[in-house]
XYZ file of C-alpha atoms in Angstrom:
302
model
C 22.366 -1.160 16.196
C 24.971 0.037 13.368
C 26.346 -3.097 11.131
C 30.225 -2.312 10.998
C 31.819 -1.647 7.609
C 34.132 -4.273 6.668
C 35.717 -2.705 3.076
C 33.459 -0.911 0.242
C 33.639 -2.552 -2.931
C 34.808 -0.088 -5.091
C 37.906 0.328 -3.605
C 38.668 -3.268 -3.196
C 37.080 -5.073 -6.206
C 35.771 -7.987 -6.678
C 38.737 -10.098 -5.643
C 39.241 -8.164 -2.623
C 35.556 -8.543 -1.718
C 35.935 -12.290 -2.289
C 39.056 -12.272 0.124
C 36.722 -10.572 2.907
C 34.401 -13.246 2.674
C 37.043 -15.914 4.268
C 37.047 -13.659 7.356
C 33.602 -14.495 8.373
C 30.137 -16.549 7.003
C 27.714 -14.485 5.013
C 24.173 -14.783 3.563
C 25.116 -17.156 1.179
C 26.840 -19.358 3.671
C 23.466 -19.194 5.521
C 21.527 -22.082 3.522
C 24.531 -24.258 3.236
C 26.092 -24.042 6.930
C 22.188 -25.315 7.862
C 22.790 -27.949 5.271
C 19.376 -27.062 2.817
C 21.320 -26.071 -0.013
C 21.280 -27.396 -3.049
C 24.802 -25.846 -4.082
C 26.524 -25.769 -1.539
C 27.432 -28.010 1.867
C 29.057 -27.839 4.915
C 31.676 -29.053 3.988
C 32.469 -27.136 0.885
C 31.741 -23.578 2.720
C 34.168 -24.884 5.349
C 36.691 -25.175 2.912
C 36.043 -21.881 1.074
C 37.050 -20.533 4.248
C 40.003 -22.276 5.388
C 41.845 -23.408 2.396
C 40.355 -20.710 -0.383
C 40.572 -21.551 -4.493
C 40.026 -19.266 -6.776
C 36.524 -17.824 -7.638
C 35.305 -19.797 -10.484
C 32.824 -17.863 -12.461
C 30.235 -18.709 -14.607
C 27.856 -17.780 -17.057
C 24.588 -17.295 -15.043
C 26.891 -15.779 -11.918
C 27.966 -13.329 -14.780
C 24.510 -12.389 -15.939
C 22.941 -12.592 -12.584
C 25.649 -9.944 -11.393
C 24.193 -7.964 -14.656
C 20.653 -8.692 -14.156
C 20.491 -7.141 -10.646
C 21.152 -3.176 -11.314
C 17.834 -3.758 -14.351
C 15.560 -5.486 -11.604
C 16.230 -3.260 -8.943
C 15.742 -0.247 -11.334
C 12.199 -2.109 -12.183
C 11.844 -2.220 -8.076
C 12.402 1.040 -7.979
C 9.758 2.175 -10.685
C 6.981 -0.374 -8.565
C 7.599 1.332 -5.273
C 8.335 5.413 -5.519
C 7.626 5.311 -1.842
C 11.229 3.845 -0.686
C 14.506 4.776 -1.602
C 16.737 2.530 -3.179
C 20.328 2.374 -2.563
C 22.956 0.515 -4.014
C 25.516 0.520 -0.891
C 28.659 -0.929 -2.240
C 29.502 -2.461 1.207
C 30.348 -5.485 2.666
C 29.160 -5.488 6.275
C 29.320 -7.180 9.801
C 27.883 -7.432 13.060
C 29.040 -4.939 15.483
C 29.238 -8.317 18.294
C 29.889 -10.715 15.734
C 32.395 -9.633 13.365
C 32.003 -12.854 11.892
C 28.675 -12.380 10.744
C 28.816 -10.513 7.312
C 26.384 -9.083 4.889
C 26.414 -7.775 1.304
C 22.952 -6.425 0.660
C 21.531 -5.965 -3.155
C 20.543 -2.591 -2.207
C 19.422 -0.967 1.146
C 16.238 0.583 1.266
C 14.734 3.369 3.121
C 11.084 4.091 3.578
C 8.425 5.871 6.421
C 9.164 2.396 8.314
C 13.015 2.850 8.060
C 15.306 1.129 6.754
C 15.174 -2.315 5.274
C 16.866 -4.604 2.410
C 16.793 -5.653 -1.386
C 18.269 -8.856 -2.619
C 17.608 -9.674 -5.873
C 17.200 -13.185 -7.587
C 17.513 -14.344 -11.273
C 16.575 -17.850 -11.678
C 14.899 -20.485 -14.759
C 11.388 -22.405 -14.804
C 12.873 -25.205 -13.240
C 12.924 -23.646 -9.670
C 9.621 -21.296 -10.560
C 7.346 -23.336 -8.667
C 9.208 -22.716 -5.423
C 8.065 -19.082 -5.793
C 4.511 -19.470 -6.417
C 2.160 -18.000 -4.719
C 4.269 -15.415 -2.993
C 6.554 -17.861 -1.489
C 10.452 -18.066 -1.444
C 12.734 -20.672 -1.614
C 14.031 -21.588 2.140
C 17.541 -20.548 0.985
C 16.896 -16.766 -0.396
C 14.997 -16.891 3.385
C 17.454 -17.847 5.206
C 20.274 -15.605 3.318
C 17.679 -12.637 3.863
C 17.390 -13.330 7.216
C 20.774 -13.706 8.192
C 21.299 -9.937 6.238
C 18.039 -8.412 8.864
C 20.484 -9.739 11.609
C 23.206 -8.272 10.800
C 21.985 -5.170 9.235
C 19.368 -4.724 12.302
C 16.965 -3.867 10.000
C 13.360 -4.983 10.442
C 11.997 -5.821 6.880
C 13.213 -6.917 3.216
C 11.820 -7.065 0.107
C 13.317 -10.312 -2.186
C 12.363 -10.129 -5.938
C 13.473 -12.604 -8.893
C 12.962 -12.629 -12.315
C 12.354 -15.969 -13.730
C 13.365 -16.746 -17.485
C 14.021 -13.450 -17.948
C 10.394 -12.036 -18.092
C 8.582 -13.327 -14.893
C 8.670 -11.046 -12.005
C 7.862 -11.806 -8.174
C 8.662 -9.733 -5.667
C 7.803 -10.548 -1.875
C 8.410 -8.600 1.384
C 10.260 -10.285 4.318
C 9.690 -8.939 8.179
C 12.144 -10.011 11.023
C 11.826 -12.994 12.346
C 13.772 -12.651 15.856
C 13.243 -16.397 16.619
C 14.468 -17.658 13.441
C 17.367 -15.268 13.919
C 18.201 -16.250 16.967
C 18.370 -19.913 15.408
C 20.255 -18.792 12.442
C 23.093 -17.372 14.295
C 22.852 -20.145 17.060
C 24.116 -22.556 14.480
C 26.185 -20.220 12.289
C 28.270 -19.473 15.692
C 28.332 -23.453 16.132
C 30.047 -23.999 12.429
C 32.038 -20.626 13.099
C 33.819 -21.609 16.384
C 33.507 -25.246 16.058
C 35.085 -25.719 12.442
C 36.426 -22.480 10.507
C 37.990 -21.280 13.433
C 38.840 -24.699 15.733
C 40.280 -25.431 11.845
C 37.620 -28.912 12.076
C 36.402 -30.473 9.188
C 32.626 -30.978 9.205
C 31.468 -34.686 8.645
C 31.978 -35.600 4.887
C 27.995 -36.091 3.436
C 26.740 -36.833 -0.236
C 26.471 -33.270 -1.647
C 28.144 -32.943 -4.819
C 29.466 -29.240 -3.470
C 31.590 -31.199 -1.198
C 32.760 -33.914 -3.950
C 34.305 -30.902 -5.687
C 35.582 -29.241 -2.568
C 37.752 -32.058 -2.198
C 38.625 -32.629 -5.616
C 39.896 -28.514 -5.292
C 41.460 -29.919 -2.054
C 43.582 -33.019 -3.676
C 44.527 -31.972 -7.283
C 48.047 -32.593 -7.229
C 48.330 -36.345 -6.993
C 52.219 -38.001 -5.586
C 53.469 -41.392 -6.256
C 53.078 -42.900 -2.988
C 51.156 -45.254 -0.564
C 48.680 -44.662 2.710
C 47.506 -47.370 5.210
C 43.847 -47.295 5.385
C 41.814 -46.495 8.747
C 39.158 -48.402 9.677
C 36.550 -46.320 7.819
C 38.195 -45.860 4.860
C 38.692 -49.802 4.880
C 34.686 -50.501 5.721
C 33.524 -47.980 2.658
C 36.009 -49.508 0.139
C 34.106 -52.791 1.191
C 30.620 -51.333 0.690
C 31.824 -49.744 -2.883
C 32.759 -53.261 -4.424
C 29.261 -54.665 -2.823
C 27.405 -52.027 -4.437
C 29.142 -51.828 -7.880
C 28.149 -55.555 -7.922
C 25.026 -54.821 -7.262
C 24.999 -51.886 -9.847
C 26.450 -54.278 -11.864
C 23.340 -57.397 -11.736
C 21.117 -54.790 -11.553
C 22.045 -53.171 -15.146
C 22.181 -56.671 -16.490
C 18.317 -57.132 -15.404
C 17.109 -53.883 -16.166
C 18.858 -54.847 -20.012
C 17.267 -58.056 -19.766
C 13.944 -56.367 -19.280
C 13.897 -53.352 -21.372
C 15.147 -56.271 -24.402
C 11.857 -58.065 -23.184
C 9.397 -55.085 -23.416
C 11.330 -53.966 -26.807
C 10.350 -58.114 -28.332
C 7.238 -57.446 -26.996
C 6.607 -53.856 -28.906
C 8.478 -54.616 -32.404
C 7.765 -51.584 -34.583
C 4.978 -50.283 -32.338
C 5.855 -47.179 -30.502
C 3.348 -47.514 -27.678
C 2.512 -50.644 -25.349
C -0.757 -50.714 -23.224
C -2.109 -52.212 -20.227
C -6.203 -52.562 -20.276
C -6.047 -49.875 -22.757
C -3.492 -47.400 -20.552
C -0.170 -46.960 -21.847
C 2.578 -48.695 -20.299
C 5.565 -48.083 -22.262
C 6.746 -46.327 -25.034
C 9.577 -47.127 -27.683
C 10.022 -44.020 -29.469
C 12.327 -42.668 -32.307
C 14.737 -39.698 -31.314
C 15.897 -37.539 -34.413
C 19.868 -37.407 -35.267
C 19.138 -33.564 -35.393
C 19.230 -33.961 -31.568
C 21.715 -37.008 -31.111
C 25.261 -36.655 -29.819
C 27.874 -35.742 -32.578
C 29.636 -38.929 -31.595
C 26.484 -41.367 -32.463
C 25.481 -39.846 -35.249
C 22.825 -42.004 -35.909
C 18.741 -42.217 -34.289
C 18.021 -44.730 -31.948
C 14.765 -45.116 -30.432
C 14.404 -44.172 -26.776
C 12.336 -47.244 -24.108
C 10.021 -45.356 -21.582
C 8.321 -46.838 -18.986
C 5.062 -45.446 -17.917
C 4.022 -48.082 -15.496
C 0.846 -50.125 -15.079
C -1.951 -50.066 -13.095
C -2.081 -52.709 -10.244
C-alpha cells in the first residue's frame, strides 16, 4: 500500500498545511475523536473542521516545532542502522482520503520502512513514560500514522525538561487499527461530513471551541428549549450549594486557624493534621502585596 500525497510542506507552508488538515482527521485528531485527550474533545476537533479559526500558537508549540529537527538528529546518532528522513509531506490513505498523516520523519531500515514522531514534554507528564511506556495519546496518534502510512513499526521518542530522553519502538497493531479507524470513520461521516455536532461534554477544549464559535455577541432574545431550561435550573441549585459550601469550609478553616494561633503545625496523636504556614511577599501576587499565611489540611487518621 502507497499513502497518497496530499501537498508537501514546503510549497504550501504552514498555513496551507493547516488548511489541509480541515479536509480530513489526522494523528492528532486520533486521541481526541476517541475522547482520551486531555487537550482536545470531540467537540472542539469537530469544530476545527467545520467552522476553522485561526491557528493560535504558543510558546511550547513554538519550541516543540524547534525541538524536533535536535531530537531526531540525537535519534539519528543512537541508531546508524536506519535512515532518517524528514519527508515534508502531509499524507492520506489511498481508500480513505480522509485519513491523513504528517510523520516526524520516515524511517528506513533492513525491516523497511517505519515512522518517527517526536515528543517534547515537562516532569509533570514524565511518569506516563516510565518504564518504556507511552502515553495512550502519542499511541493512538502513532497508530493511526502505521495505518495510513502502511508501515509496520515506529519508533516515538520525547525529551522531558529538556534533558531526559526516552525513546520506545511501536509495531502494528492491526486490531487496534482496525478500531481506530472504525470510530474515526464514525466521527468522519457521522459529524464533519453529515455537518452534526457531537454531544457537548465537560472538556475545557470544547468550552473554548464555543467561545471561538460565539464571539460576536447581538442585542437580542432566544426562547429556551427544554434542556437549556433544565441546566439553567441545576446551575442556580449548584451555585447555592457552592455557595453554603464556601461558607462552611470558611467556617472551618477559621476554626482550625483559633485552634493553631501562632503555631504553624497541628497534630493528631502526634501526626500532623494541618498546617498554617507563612508564604513570602517575594512570591505573592503584585496586587496583594503583602504575606499571608497559607491553611493546609493533611487529614487525620481514623
Amino acid at each position: 500500500m502507497t499513502p497518497t500525497v496530499v501537498c508537501r510542506l514546503d510549497e504550501v507552508g504552514r498555513d496551507g498545511w493547516l488548511k489541509a488538515r480541515t479536509d480530513g482527521l489526522g494523528g492528532s485528531d486520533a486521541a481526541a475523536v476517541c475522547g482520551i485527550d486531555p487537550w482536545a474533545s470531540p467537540f472542539s476537533v469537530y469544530q476545527s473542521k467545520v467552522h476553522p479559526v485561526p491557528d493560535e500558537d504558543n510558546a511550547a508549540m513554538m519550541w516543540g516545532r524547534k525541538l524536533e529537527g535536535v531530537i531526531a538528529e540525537h535519534f539519528a546518532e543512537l541508531h546508524p542502522e536506519l535512515a532518517v528522513t524528514d519527508a515534508r509531506e502531509m499524507y492520506a490513505h489511498p481508500e480513505r482520503p480522509w485519513q491523513m498523516a504528517t510523520p516526524d520523519r520516515v524511517l528506513e531500515g533492513d525491516d523497511g520502512y517505519g515512522i518517527l514522531e517526536v515528543k517534547t514534554t515537562n516532569w509533570r507528564r514524565a511518569s506516563e513514560w516510565a518504564g518504556g511506556s507511552i502515553p495512550d495519546g502519542a499511541a493512538l496518534q502513532t497508530h493511526h500514522y502505521l495505518t495510513v502510512m502502511g508501515f509496520a513499526w515506529a519508533w516515538v521518542v520525547v525529551l522531558i525538561d529538556g534533558r531526559d530522553y526516552h525513546e520506545v519502538r511501536v509495531d502494528a497493531d492491526p486490531s487496534l487499527a482496525a478500531k481506530l479507524t472504525e470510530v474515526e470513520s464514525r466521527f468522519w461521516h457521522d459529524h464533519v461530513l453529515a455537518q452534526v455536532p457531537p454531544p457537548i461534554d465537560d472538556h475545557r477544549a470544547t468550552s473554548e471551541a464555543l467561545a471561538a464559535l460565539y464571539d460576536r455577541p447581538v442585542p437580542e432574545s432566544v426562547e429556551l428549549g427544554l434542556e437549556a431550561v433544565l441546566a439553567v435550573d441545576e446551575l442556580n441549585d449548584l451555585k447555592a450549594q457552592q455557595k453554603a459550601l464556601k461558607s462552611r469550609r470558611d467556617l472551618l478553616e477559621n476554626t482550625v486557624k483559633v485552634a493553631l494561633g501562632n503555631a504553624t503545625e497541628g497534630t493528631v496523636d502526634g501526626d500532623v493534621a494541618v498546617t498554617w504556614t507563612e508564604v513570602p511577599e517575594s512570591v505573592v501576587e503584585s496586587y496583594t502585596r503583602k504575606p499571608y499565611r497559607r491553611l493546609t489540611v493533611k487529614g487525620t487518621k481514623k
